[in-house]
Amino acid sequence: MKRLDRLTTTELSAWVQQAKTKAEYGKVIDRIPQLAKAYPSWFAVHICCKSGKTISFGDIACVFPLMSVIKTFSLLYLLEHLGAETVFGWVGVEPSDAPFNSLEQLVSDRGRPRNPMINSGAITLSDKLPGKDANQRTLLFCQWLNQLADCQLSLDQVMLASVRLTRSTANEAIANYLAEAGYLENLEIALDTYEQICCISGRVEDLALLGKLLACENNRLSARNRQIVNAVMLTCGLYEASAEFAVRVGLPMKSGIGGGLVAIVPGEGAIACYSPALDNIGNPVGAIAFVEALAQELQLSVFG
């Protein structure tokens, strides 16, 4: 019997309480006004197992923007549509020890984005999504995800307006540098697409369904592309803390400043959490604490 399948709601609730205590050390992001409205005490978890069993606990009705969690799936989308050789002509797979929005890293790498999980890589891939403009690209991408995972994601227009109102100067600088280095075809469409896909929103269940696609063999995705995405998540998904959590947790994970986190348990299922209080790197404190406790208790690390 699979390990995730054995979980009970009682066990989950105990781990959630521990995680919520840890989340008190985090802080909800205040740079984007709409994100700042989240309560730091919110916590939700949804687990999708290969067997079809699901288990959830906490504030599961909360809807949140995927923000950087979407980077995992824009990578997957382009791998499926264009192939690895093309995609990795645009971005690398090297981990970065600089913050996710670092221009210095990009400059030292001469304009080639180090990986798809940091902003330079994700903006570059946003430039390559199918569709004539940002609206069409976002719509096509969102429809693809919903059809693929049977989830119910949608673009949060209120969140998008808030993101546009406080457009990140770091992202503008990154996009300008990428354009100068020849990595972007259309700077404005690339940035607009990036902002829109980050505001694709859903519940913790939707995120777990997306994760399950990466965790379990299916006839909807190439096995090789799933492997690639999981590997990049493991080495790059939590920014400069990725290596530390590869050791401590040993699961491919991706976080977002909206408080979302998805963890992949290959062959078994996916764990999705929502916990809006972040650490100083931009990772959700409670969500990571929860997955770490679960992974250690159930010995889920991919490294045996």
C-alpha atoms as a printed R data frame, in Angstrom:
    type eleno elety resid chain resno       x      y       z
1   ATOM     1    CA   MET     A     1   0.000  0.000   0.000
2   ATOM     2    CA   LYS     A     2   1.265  3.462  -0.884
3   ATOM     3    CA   ARG     A     3   2.411  5.688   1.956
4   ATOM     4    CA   LEU     A     4   0.417  8.802   1.070
5   ATOM     5    CA   ASP     A     5  -2.732  6.675   0.903
6   ATOM     6    CA   ARG     A     6  -2.449  5.800   4.589
7   ATOM     7    CA   LEU     A     7  -2.825  9.349   5.815
8   ATOM     8    CA   THR     A     8  -5.750 10.248   8.044
9   ATOM     9    CA   THR     A     9  -7.334 13.643   8.581
10  ATOM    10    CA   THR     A    10  -6.374 13.412  12.265
11  ATOM    11    CA   GLU     A    11  -2.690 13.097  11.383
12  ATOM    12    CA   LEU     A    12  -3.009 15.929   8.878
13  ATOM    13    CA   SER     A    13  -4.634 18.242  11.406
14  ATOM    14    CA   ALA     A    14  -1.759 17.736  13.878
15  ATOM    15    CA   TRP     A    15   0.842 18.578  11.210
16  ATOM    16    CA   VAL     A    16  -1.208 21.579  10.056
17  ATOM    17    CA   GLN     A    17  -1.243 22.946  13.619
18  ATOM    18    CA   GLN     A    18   2.556 22.634  13.801
19  ATOM    19    CA   ALA     A    19   2.926 24.311  10.413
20  ATOM    20    CA   LYS     A    20   0.618 27.190  11.396
21  ATOM    21    CA   THR     A    21   2.770 27.828  14.461
22  ATOM    22    CA   LYS     A    22   5.847 28.046  12.223
23  ATOM    23    CA   ALA     A    23   3.989 30.309   9.774
24  ATOM    24    CA   GLU     A    24   3.829 32.965  12.491
25  ATOM    25    CA   TYR     A    25   7.488 33.670  11.706
26  ATOM    26    CA   GLY     A    26   6.609 34.573   8.116
27  ATOM    27    CA   LYS     A    27   5.140 37.713   6.610
28  ATOM    28    CA   VAL     A    28   2.455 38.244   3.970
29  ATOM    29    CA   ILE     A    29   3.886 40.119   0.979
30  ATOM    30    CA   ASP     A    30   2.866 43.789   0.928
31  ATOM    31    CA   ARG     A    31   4.318 44.926  -2.420
32  ATOM    32    CA   ILE     A    32   1.161 43.883  -4.280
33  ATOM    33    CA   PRO     A    33  -1.896 45.401  -2.502
34  ATOM    34    CA   GLN     A    34  -4.285 42.581  -3.425
35  ATOM    35    CA   LEU     A    35  -1.902 39.923  -2.074
36  ATOM    36    CA   ALA     A    36  -1.456 41.919   1.134
37  ATOM    37    CA   LYS     A    37  -5.135 41.282   1.980
38  ATOM    38    CA   ALA     A    38  -4.460 37.607   2.795
39  ATOM    39    CA   TYR     A    39  -4.523 36.558   6.453
40  ATOM    40    CA   PRO     A    40  -1.178 35.112   7.613
41  ATOM    41    CA   SER     A    41  -3.041 32.420   9.567
42  ATOM    42    CA   TRP     A    42  -4.764 30.905   6.512
43  ATOM    43    CA   PHE     A    43  -3.642 27.350   5.772
44  ATOM    44    CA   ALA     A    44  -4.964 24.739   3.393
45  ATOM    45    CA   VAL     A    45  -3.663 21.381   2.212
46  ATOM    46    CA   HIS     A    46  -4.952 19.006  -0.457
47  ATOM    47    CA   ILE     A    47  -3.315 15.690  -1.329
48  ATOM    48    CA   CYS     A    48  -4.101 13.778  -4.538
49  ATOM    49    CA   CYS     A    49  -2.968 10.155  -4.509
50  ATOM    50    CA   LYS     A    50  -2.325  7.926  -7.501
51  ATOM    51    CA   SER     A    51  -5.059  5.574  -6.247
52  ATOM    52    CA   GLY     A    52  -7.641  8.331  -6.625
53  ATOM    53    CA   LYS     A    53  -7.851  8.950  -2.889
54  ATOM    54    CA   THR     A    54  -7.832 12.630  -1.889
55  ATOM    55    CA   ILE     A    55  -7.471 14.157   1.525
56  ATOM    56    CA   SER     A    56  -7.760 17.817   2.437
57  ATOM    57    CA   PHE     A    57  -7.771 20.018   5.487
58  ATOM    58    CA   GLY     A    58  -7.964 23.692   6.474
59  ATOM    59    CA   ASP     A    59  -9.047 26.773   4.523
60  ATOM    60    CA   ILE     A    60  -9.617 24.849   1.298
61  ATOM    61    CA   ALA     A    61 -12.151 27.347  -0.102
62  ATOM    62    CA   CYS     A    62  -9.456 30.043  -0.385
63  ATOM    63    CA   VAL     A    63  -8.709 31.113  -3.951
64  ATOM    64    CA   PHE     A    64  -5.175 32.381  -4.538
65  ATOM    65    CA   PRO     A    65  -2.989 33.332  -7.513
66  ATOM    66    CA   LEU     A    66  -0.412 30.701  -8.443
67  ATOM    67    CA   MET     A    67   2.219 33.412  -9.021
68  ATOM    68    CA   SER     A    68   5.596 31.667  -9.455
69  ATOM    69    CA   VAL     A    69   4.102 28.177  -9.091
70  ATOM    70    CA   ILE     A    70   2.843 28.707 -12.660
71  ATOM    71    CA   LYS     A    71   6.472 28.698 -13.904
72  ATOM    72    CA   THR     A    72   6.532 24.918 -13.484
73  ATOM    73    CA   PHE     A    73   3.594 24.560 -15.823
74  ATOM    74    CA   SER     A    74   4.623 27.109 -18.455
75  ATOM    75    CA   LEU     A    75   7.836 25.070 -18.720
76  ATOM    76    CA   LEU     A    76   5.790 21.873 -19.068
77  ATOM    77    CA   TYR     A    77   3.485 23.500 -21.656
78  ATOM    78    CA   LEU     A    78   6.387 24.577 -23.861
79  ATOM    79    CA   LEU     A    79   8.186 21.236 -23.512
80  ATOM    80    CA   GLU     A    80   5.011 19.495 -24.664
81  ATOM    81    CA   HIS     A    81   4.412 21.911 -27.548
82  ATOM    82    CA   LEU     A    82   7.958 22.659 -28.751
83  ATOM    83    CA   GLY     A    83  10.297 20.045 -27.260
84  ATOM    84    CA   ALA     A    84  13.255 20.168 -24.881
85  ATOM    85    CA   GLU     A    85  15.876 21.083 -27.457
86  ATOM    86    CA   THR     A    86  14.020 24.267 -28.421
87  ATOM    87    CA   VAL     A    87  13.096 25.268 -24.847
88  ATOM    88    CA   PHE     A    88  16.627 24.814 -23.490
89  ATOM    89    CA   GLY     A    89  17.954 26.888 -26.345
90  ATOM    90    CA   TRP     A    90  16.272 29.797 -24.538
91  ATOM    91    CA   VAL     A    91  16.865 28.988 -20.858
92  ATOM    92    CA   GLY     A    92  19.320 26.920 -18.830
93  ATOM    93    CA   VAL     A    93  18.782 24.463 -16.002
94  ATOM    94    CA   GLU     A    94  21.436 25.796 -13.629
95  ATOM    95    CA   PRO     A    95  20.406 26.540 -10.029
96  ATOM    96    CA   SER     A    96  20.863 30.129  -8.891
97  ATOM    97    CA   ASP     A    97  22.041 31.318  -5.491
98  ATOM    98    CA   ALA     A    98  20.737 34.828  -6.163
99  ATOM    99    CA   PRO     A    99  17.170 36.071  -5.477
100 ATOM   100    CA   PHE     A   100  14.485 35.117  -8.029
101 ATOM   101    CA   ASN     A   101  14.363 38.655  -9.456
102 ATOM   102    CA   SER     A   102  18.105 39.270  -9.612
103 ATOM   103    CA   LEU     A   103  19.340 41.389 -12.515
104 ATOM   104    CA   GLU     A   104  22.967 40.905 -11.383
105 ATOM   105    CA   GLN     A   105  22.698 37.149 -11.960
106 ATOM   106    CA   LEU     A   106  21.387 37.738 -15.488
107 ATOM   107    CA   VAL     A   107  24.136 40.250 -16.261
108 ATOM   108    CA   SER     A   108  26.853 37.888 -14.993
109 ATOM   109    CA   ASP     A   109  25.315 35.166 -17.196
110 ATOM   110    CA   ARG     A   110  25.421 37.578 -20.189
111 ATOM   111    CA   GLY     A   111  21.680 37.693 -20.591
112 ATOM   112    CA   ARG     A   112  21.002 33.951 -20.737
113 ATOM   113    CA   PRO     A   113  18.416 33.038 -18.079
114 ATOM   114    CA   ARG     A   114  19.856 30.507 -15.675
115 ATOM   115    CA   ASN     A   115  16.675 28.447 -15.236
116 ATOM   116    CA   PRO     A   116  12.900 28.625 -15.911
117 ATOM   117    CA   MET     A   117  11.976 28.963 -12.207
118 ATOM   118    CA   ILE     A   118  13.434 32.449 -11.720
119 ATOM   119    CA   ASN     A   119  11.872 35.567 -13.229
120 ATOM   120    CA   SER     A   120  14.353 35.999 -16.096
121 ATOM   121    CA   GLY     A   121  13.673 32.447 -17.288
122 ATOM   122    CA   ALA     A   122   9.922 32.695 -16.828
123 ATOM   123    CA   ILE     A   123   9.702 36.050 -18.668
124 ATOM   124    CA   THR     A   124  11.718 34.536 -21.540
125 ATOM   125    CA   LEU     A   125   9.357 31.553 -21.750
126 ATOM   126    CA   SER     A   126   6.317 33.881 -21.532
127 ATOM   127    CA   ASP     A   127   7.645 35.477 -24.727
128 ATOM   128    CA   LYS     A   128   7.447 32.063 -26.432
129 ATOM   129    CA   LEU     A   129   3.958 30.903 -25.407
130 ATOM   130    CA   PRO     A   130   1.601 30.177 -28.319
131 ATOM   131    CA   GLY     A   131  -0.829 33.023 -29.108
132 ATOM   132    CA   LYS     A   132  -0.799 36.413 -30.823
133 ATOM   133    CA   ASP     A   133  -0.941 38.572 -27.673
134 ATOM   134    CA   ALA     A   134  -0.816 38.225 -23.893
135 ATOM   135    CA   ASN     A   135  -4.583 37.752 -23.498
136 ATOM   136    CA   GLN     A   136  -4.745 34.935 -26.026
137 ATOM   137    CA   ARG     A   137  -1.605 33.269 -24.670
138 ATOM   138    CA   THR     A   138  -2.967 33.280 -21.119
139 ATOM   139    CA   LEU     A   139  -6.360 31.992 -22.225
140 ATOM   140    CA   LEU     A   140  -4.898 29.130 -24.302
141 ATOM   141    CA   PHE     A   141  -2.499 28.169 -21.505
142 ATOM   142    CA   CYS     A   142  -5.203 28.250 -18.818
143 ATOM   143    CA   GLN     A   143  -7.559 26.155 -20.998
144 ATOM   144    CA   TRP     A   144  -4.789 23.630 -21.624
145 ATOM   145    CA   LEU     A   145  -4.129 23.240 -17.889
146 ATOM   146    CA   ASN     A   146  -7.818 22.864 -17.049
147 ATOM   147    CA   GLN     A   147  -8.355 20.230 -19.741
148 ATOM   148    CA   LEU     A   148  -5.186 18.367 -18.817
149 ATOM   149    CA   ALA     A   149  -5.708 18.222 -15.050
150 ATOM   150    CA   ASP     A   150  -9.515 18.502 -14.792
151 ATOM   151    CA   CYS     A   151  -9.063 21.575 -12.635
152 ATOM   152    CA   GLN     A   152 -10.824 24.954 -12.587
153 ATOM   153    CA   LEU     A   153  -8.230 27.678 -12.856
154 ATOM   154    CA   SER     A   154  -9.103 31.160 -14.074
155 ATOM   155    CA   LEU     A   155  -7.426 34.533 -14.502
156 ATOM   156    CA   ASP     A   156  -8.029 36.792 -11.477
157 ATOM   157    CA   GLN     A   157  -8.580 40.202 -13.090
158 ATOM   158    CA   VAL     A   158  -8.595 42.064  -9.751
159 ATOM   159    CA   MET     A   159  -5.223 40.567  -8.846
160 ATOM   160    CA   LEU     A   160  -3.878 41.377 -12.313
161 ATOM   161    CA   ALA     A   161  -4.946 45.024 -11.964
162 ATOM   162    CA   SER     A   162  -3.126 45.132  -8.613
163 ATOM   163    CA   VAL     A   163   0.030 43.597 -10.140
164 ATOM   164    CA   ARG     A   164  -0.059 46.091 -13.034
165 ATOM   165    CA   LEU     A   165  -0.545 48.994 -10.646
166 ATOM   166    CA   THR     A   166   2.672 48.089  -8.835
167 ATOM   167    CA   ARG     A   167   4.614 46.619 -11.760
168 ATOM   168    CA   SER     A   168   7.950 45.317 -10.535
169 ATOM   169    CA   THR     A   169  10.839 47.583 -11.597
170 ATOM   170    CA   ALA     A   170  13.120 44.548 -11.187
171 ATOM   171    CA   ASN     A   171  11.077 42.638 -13.778
172 ATOM   172    CA   GLU     A   172  11.152 45.609 -16.162
173 ATOM   173    CA   ALA     A   173  14.932 45.817 -15.827
174 ATOM   174    CA   ILE     A   174  15.238 42.055 -16.400
175 ATOM   175    CA   ALA     A   175  13.005 42.233 -19.495
176 ATOM   176    CA   ASN     A   176  15.007 45.141 -20.914
177 ATOM   177    CA   TYR     A   177  18.246 43.240 -20.456
178 ATOM   178    CA   LEU     A   178  16.764 40.072 -21.987
179 ATOM   179    CA   ALA     A   179  15.579 42.083 -25.007
180 ATOM   180    CA   GLU     A   180  19.025 43.673 -25.442
181 ATOM   181    CA   ALA     A   181  20.631 40.220 -25.270
182 ATOM   182    CA   GLY     A   182  18.259 38.965 -27.976
183 ATOM   183    CA   TYR     A   183  16.187 36.607 -25.814
184 ATOM   184    CA   LEU     A   184  12.831 38.382 -26.258
185 ATOM   185    CA   GLU     A   185  10.921 38.949 -29.481
186 ATOM   186    CA   ASN     A   186   8.445 41.385 -27.923
187 ATOM   187    CA   LEU     A   187   9.281 42.893 -24.542
188 ATOM   188    CA   GLU     A   188   5.817 44.300 -23.769
189 ATOM   189    CA   ILE     A   189   3.948 41.122 -24.728
190 ATOM   190    CA   ALA     A   190   6.454 39.033 -22.753
191 ATOM   191    CA   LEU     A   191   5.991 41.095 -19.557
192 ATOM   192    CA   ASP     A   192   2.218 41.331 -19.982
193 ATOM   193    CA   THR     A   193   1.984 37.550 -20.527
194 ATOM   194    CA   TYR     A   194   4.191 36.899 -17.514
195 ATOM   195    CA   GLU     A   195   2.041 39.098 -15.261
196 ATOM   196    CA   GLN     A   196  -1.163 37.504 -16.532
197 ATOM   197    CA   ILE     A   197  -0.084 33.878 -16.123
198 ATOM   198    CA   CYS     A   198   1.119 34.647 -12.570
199 ATOM   199    CA   CYS     A   199  -2.452 35.783 -11.798
200 ATOM   200    CA   ILE     A   200  -3.988 32.484 -12.913
201 ATOM   201    CA   SER     A   201  -5.793 31.472  -9.724
202 ATOM   202    CA   GLY     A   202  -7.467 28.507  -8.119
203 ATOM   203    CA   ARG     A   203  -7.925 26.556  -4.932
204 ATOM   204    CA   VAL     A   204  -5.463 24.212  -3.289
205 ATOM   205    CA   GLU     A   205  -7.289 21.270  -4.902
206 ATOM   206    CA   ASP     A   206  -6.580 22.669  -8.387
207 ATOM   207    CA   LEU     A   207  -2.889 22.912  -7.567
208 ATOM   208    CA   ALA     A   208  -2.820 19.324  -6.268
209 ATOM   209    CA   LEU     A   209  -4.471 18.098  -9.483
210 ATOM   210    CA   LEU     A   210  -1.778 19.865 -11.519
211 ATOM   211    CA   GLY     A   211   0.895 18.301  -9.328
212 ATOM   212    CA   LYS     A   212  -0.577 14.817  -9.736
213 ATOM   213    CA   LEU     A   213   0.074 15.093 -13.501
214 ATOM   214    CA   LEU     A   214   3.781 15.408 -12.746
215 ATOM   215    CA   ALA     A   215   3.763 12.720 -10.053
216 ATOM   216    CA   CYS     A   216   2.032  9.837 -11.797
217 ATOM   217    CA   GLU     A   217   2.384  8.198 -15.179
218 ATOM   218    CA   ASN     A   218  -0.425  9.229 -17.499
219 ATOM   219    CA   ASN     A   219  -1.208  9.209 -21.190
220 ATOM   220    CA   ARG     A   220  -1.590 12.986 -21.309
221 ATOM   221    CA   LEU     A   221   2.070 13.934 -20.914
222 ATOM   222    CA   SER     A   222   5.409 12.670 -22.151
223 ATOM   223    CA   ALA     A   223   7.201 10.751 -19.383
224 ATOM   224    CA   ARG     A   224  10.453 12.475 -20.363
225 ATOM   225    CA   ASN     A   225   8.949 15.944 -19.978
226 ATOM   226    CA   ARG     A   226   7.597 15.015 -16.550
227 ATOM   227    CA   GLN     A   227  11.093 13.891 -15.526
228 ATOM   228    CA   ILE     A   228  12.642 17.130 -16.790
229 ATOM   229    CA   VAL     A   229  10.142 19.351 -14.972
230 ATOM   230    CA   ASN     A   230  10.478 17.397 -11.702
231 ATOM   231    CA   ALA     A   231  14.274 17.623 -11.883
232 ATOM   232    CA   VAL     A   232  14.216 21.384 -12.491
233 ATOM   233    CA   MET     A   233  11.735 21.810  -9.611
234 ATOM   234    CA   LEU     A   234  13.986 19.853  -7.249
235 ATOM   235    CA   THR     A   235  17.099 21.903  -8.080
236 ATOM   236    CA   CYS     A   236  15.543 25.330  -8.709
237 ATOM   237    CA   GLY     A   237  11.925 25.432  -7.468
238 ATOM   238    CA   LEU     A   238  12.550 27.106  -4.096
239 ATOM   239    CA   TYR     A   239  15.056 29.642  -5.428
240 ATOM   240    CA   GLU     A   240  18.306 29.861  -3.463
241 ATOM   241    CA   ALA     A   241  16.891 27.545  -0.765
242 ATOM   242    CA   SER     A   242  16.396 24.703  -3.286
243 ATOM   243    CA   ALA     A   243  19.533 22.751  -2.361
244 ATOM   244    CA   GLU     A   244  18.809 22.993   1.369
245 ATOM   245    CA   PHE     A   245  15.304 21.565   0.917
246 ATOM   246    CA   ALA     A   246  16.495 18.891  -1.516
247 ATOM   247    CA   VAL     A   247  18.483 17.621   1.479
248 ATOM   248    CA   ARG     A   248  15.835 18.255   4.148
249 ATOM   249    CA   VAL     A   249  12.749 17.134   2.180
250 ATOM   250    CA   GLY     A   250  13.957 15.441  -0.995
251 ATOM   251    CA   LEU     A   251  10.909 16.210  -3.151
252 ATOM   252    CA   PRO     A   252  10.473 18.364  -6.270
253 ATOM   253    CA   MET     A   253   8.676 21.502  -5.054
254 ATOM   254    CA   LYS     A   254   7.637 24.880  -6.408
255 ATOM   255    CA   SER     A   255   6.545 27.898  -4.416
256 ATOM   256    CA   GLY     A   256   4.928 31.229  -5.235
257 ATOM   257    CA   ILE     A   257   4.659 34.567  -3.405
258 ATOM   258    CA   GLY     A   258   0.875 34.099  -3.419
259 ATOM   259    CA   GLY     A   259   1.387 31.434  -0.730
260 ATOM   260    CA   GLY     A   260   1.010 28.369  -2.947
261 ATOM   261    CA   LEU     A   261   3.342 25.371  -2.808
262 ATOM   262    CA   VAL     A   262   3.182 22.094  -4.702
263 ATOM   263    CA   ALA     A   263   5.305 19.069  -3.804
264 ATOM   264    CA   ILE     A   264   5.613 16.051  -6.098
265 ATOM   265    CA   VAL     A   265   5.897 12.524  -4.677
266 ATOM   266    CA   PRO     A   266   6.872 10.574  -7.823
267 ATOM   267    CA   GLY     A   267   4.722  7.501  -8.401
268 ATOM   268    CA   GLU     A   268   2.488  8.345  -5.454
269 ATOM   269    CA   GLY     A   269   0.784 11.699  -5.781
270 ATOM   270    CA   ALA     A   270   1.035 15.405  -5.062
271 ATOM   271    CA   ILE     A   271   0.759 17.604  -1.996
272 ATOM   272    CA   ALA     A   272  -0.491 21.171  -2.459
273 ATOM   273    CA   CYS     A   273  -0.533 23.775   0.295
274 ATOM   274    CA   TYR     A   274  -1.644 27.359   0.671
275 ATOM   275    CA   SER     A   275  -0.022 29.463   3.379
276 ATOM   276    CA   PRO     A   276   0.441 33.164   2.542
277 ATOM   277    CA   ALA     A   277   3.099 34.073   5.151
278 ATOM   278    CA   LEU     A   278   6.511 34.021   3.441
279 ATOM   279    CA   ASP     A   279  10.146 33.845   4.528
280 ATOM   280    CA   ASN     A   280  12.719 36.397   3.342
281 ATOM   281    CA   ILE     A   281  13.474 34.321   0.209
282 ATOM   282    CA   GLY     A   282   9.819 34.318  -0.891
283 ATOM   283    CA   ASN     A   283   8.837 30.773   0.107
284 ATOM   284    CA   PRO     A   284   5.701 30.048   2.209
285 ATOM   285    CA   VAL     A   285   6.914 29.194   5.712
286 ATOM   286    CA   GLY     A   286   3.974 27.090   6.906
287 ATOM   287    CA   ALA     A   287   3.648 25.150   3.658
288 ATOM   288    CA   ILE     A   288   7.309 24.151   3.611
289 ATOM   289    CA   ALA     A   289   7.222 23.215   7.307
290 ATOM   290    CA   PHE     A   290   4.175 21.028   6.657
291 ATOM   291    CA   VAL     A   291   5.700 19.212   3.654
292 ATOM   292    CA   GLU     A   292   8.978 18.738   5.518
293 ATOM   293    CA   ALA     A   293   7.221 17.141   8.509
294 ATOM   294    CA   LEU     A   294   5.154 14.908   6.249
295 ATOM   295    CA   ALA     A   295   8.128 13.862   4.102
296 ATOM   296    CA   GLN     A   296  10.229 12.940   7.123
297 ATOM   297    CA   GLU     A   297   7.420 11.109   8.898
298 ATOM   298    CA   LEU     A   298   6.437  9.084   5.810
299 ATOM   299    CA   GLN     A   299   9.994  8.837   4.410
300 ATOM   300    CA   LEU     A   300   8.917 10.344   1.086
301 ATOM   301    CA   SER     A   301  12.310 11.616  -0.087
302 ATOM   302    CA   VAL     A   302  13.106 10.546  -3.661
303 ATOM   303    CA   PHE     A   303  16.600  9.712  -2.399
304 ATOM   304    CA   GLY     A   304  15.374  6.726  -0.423
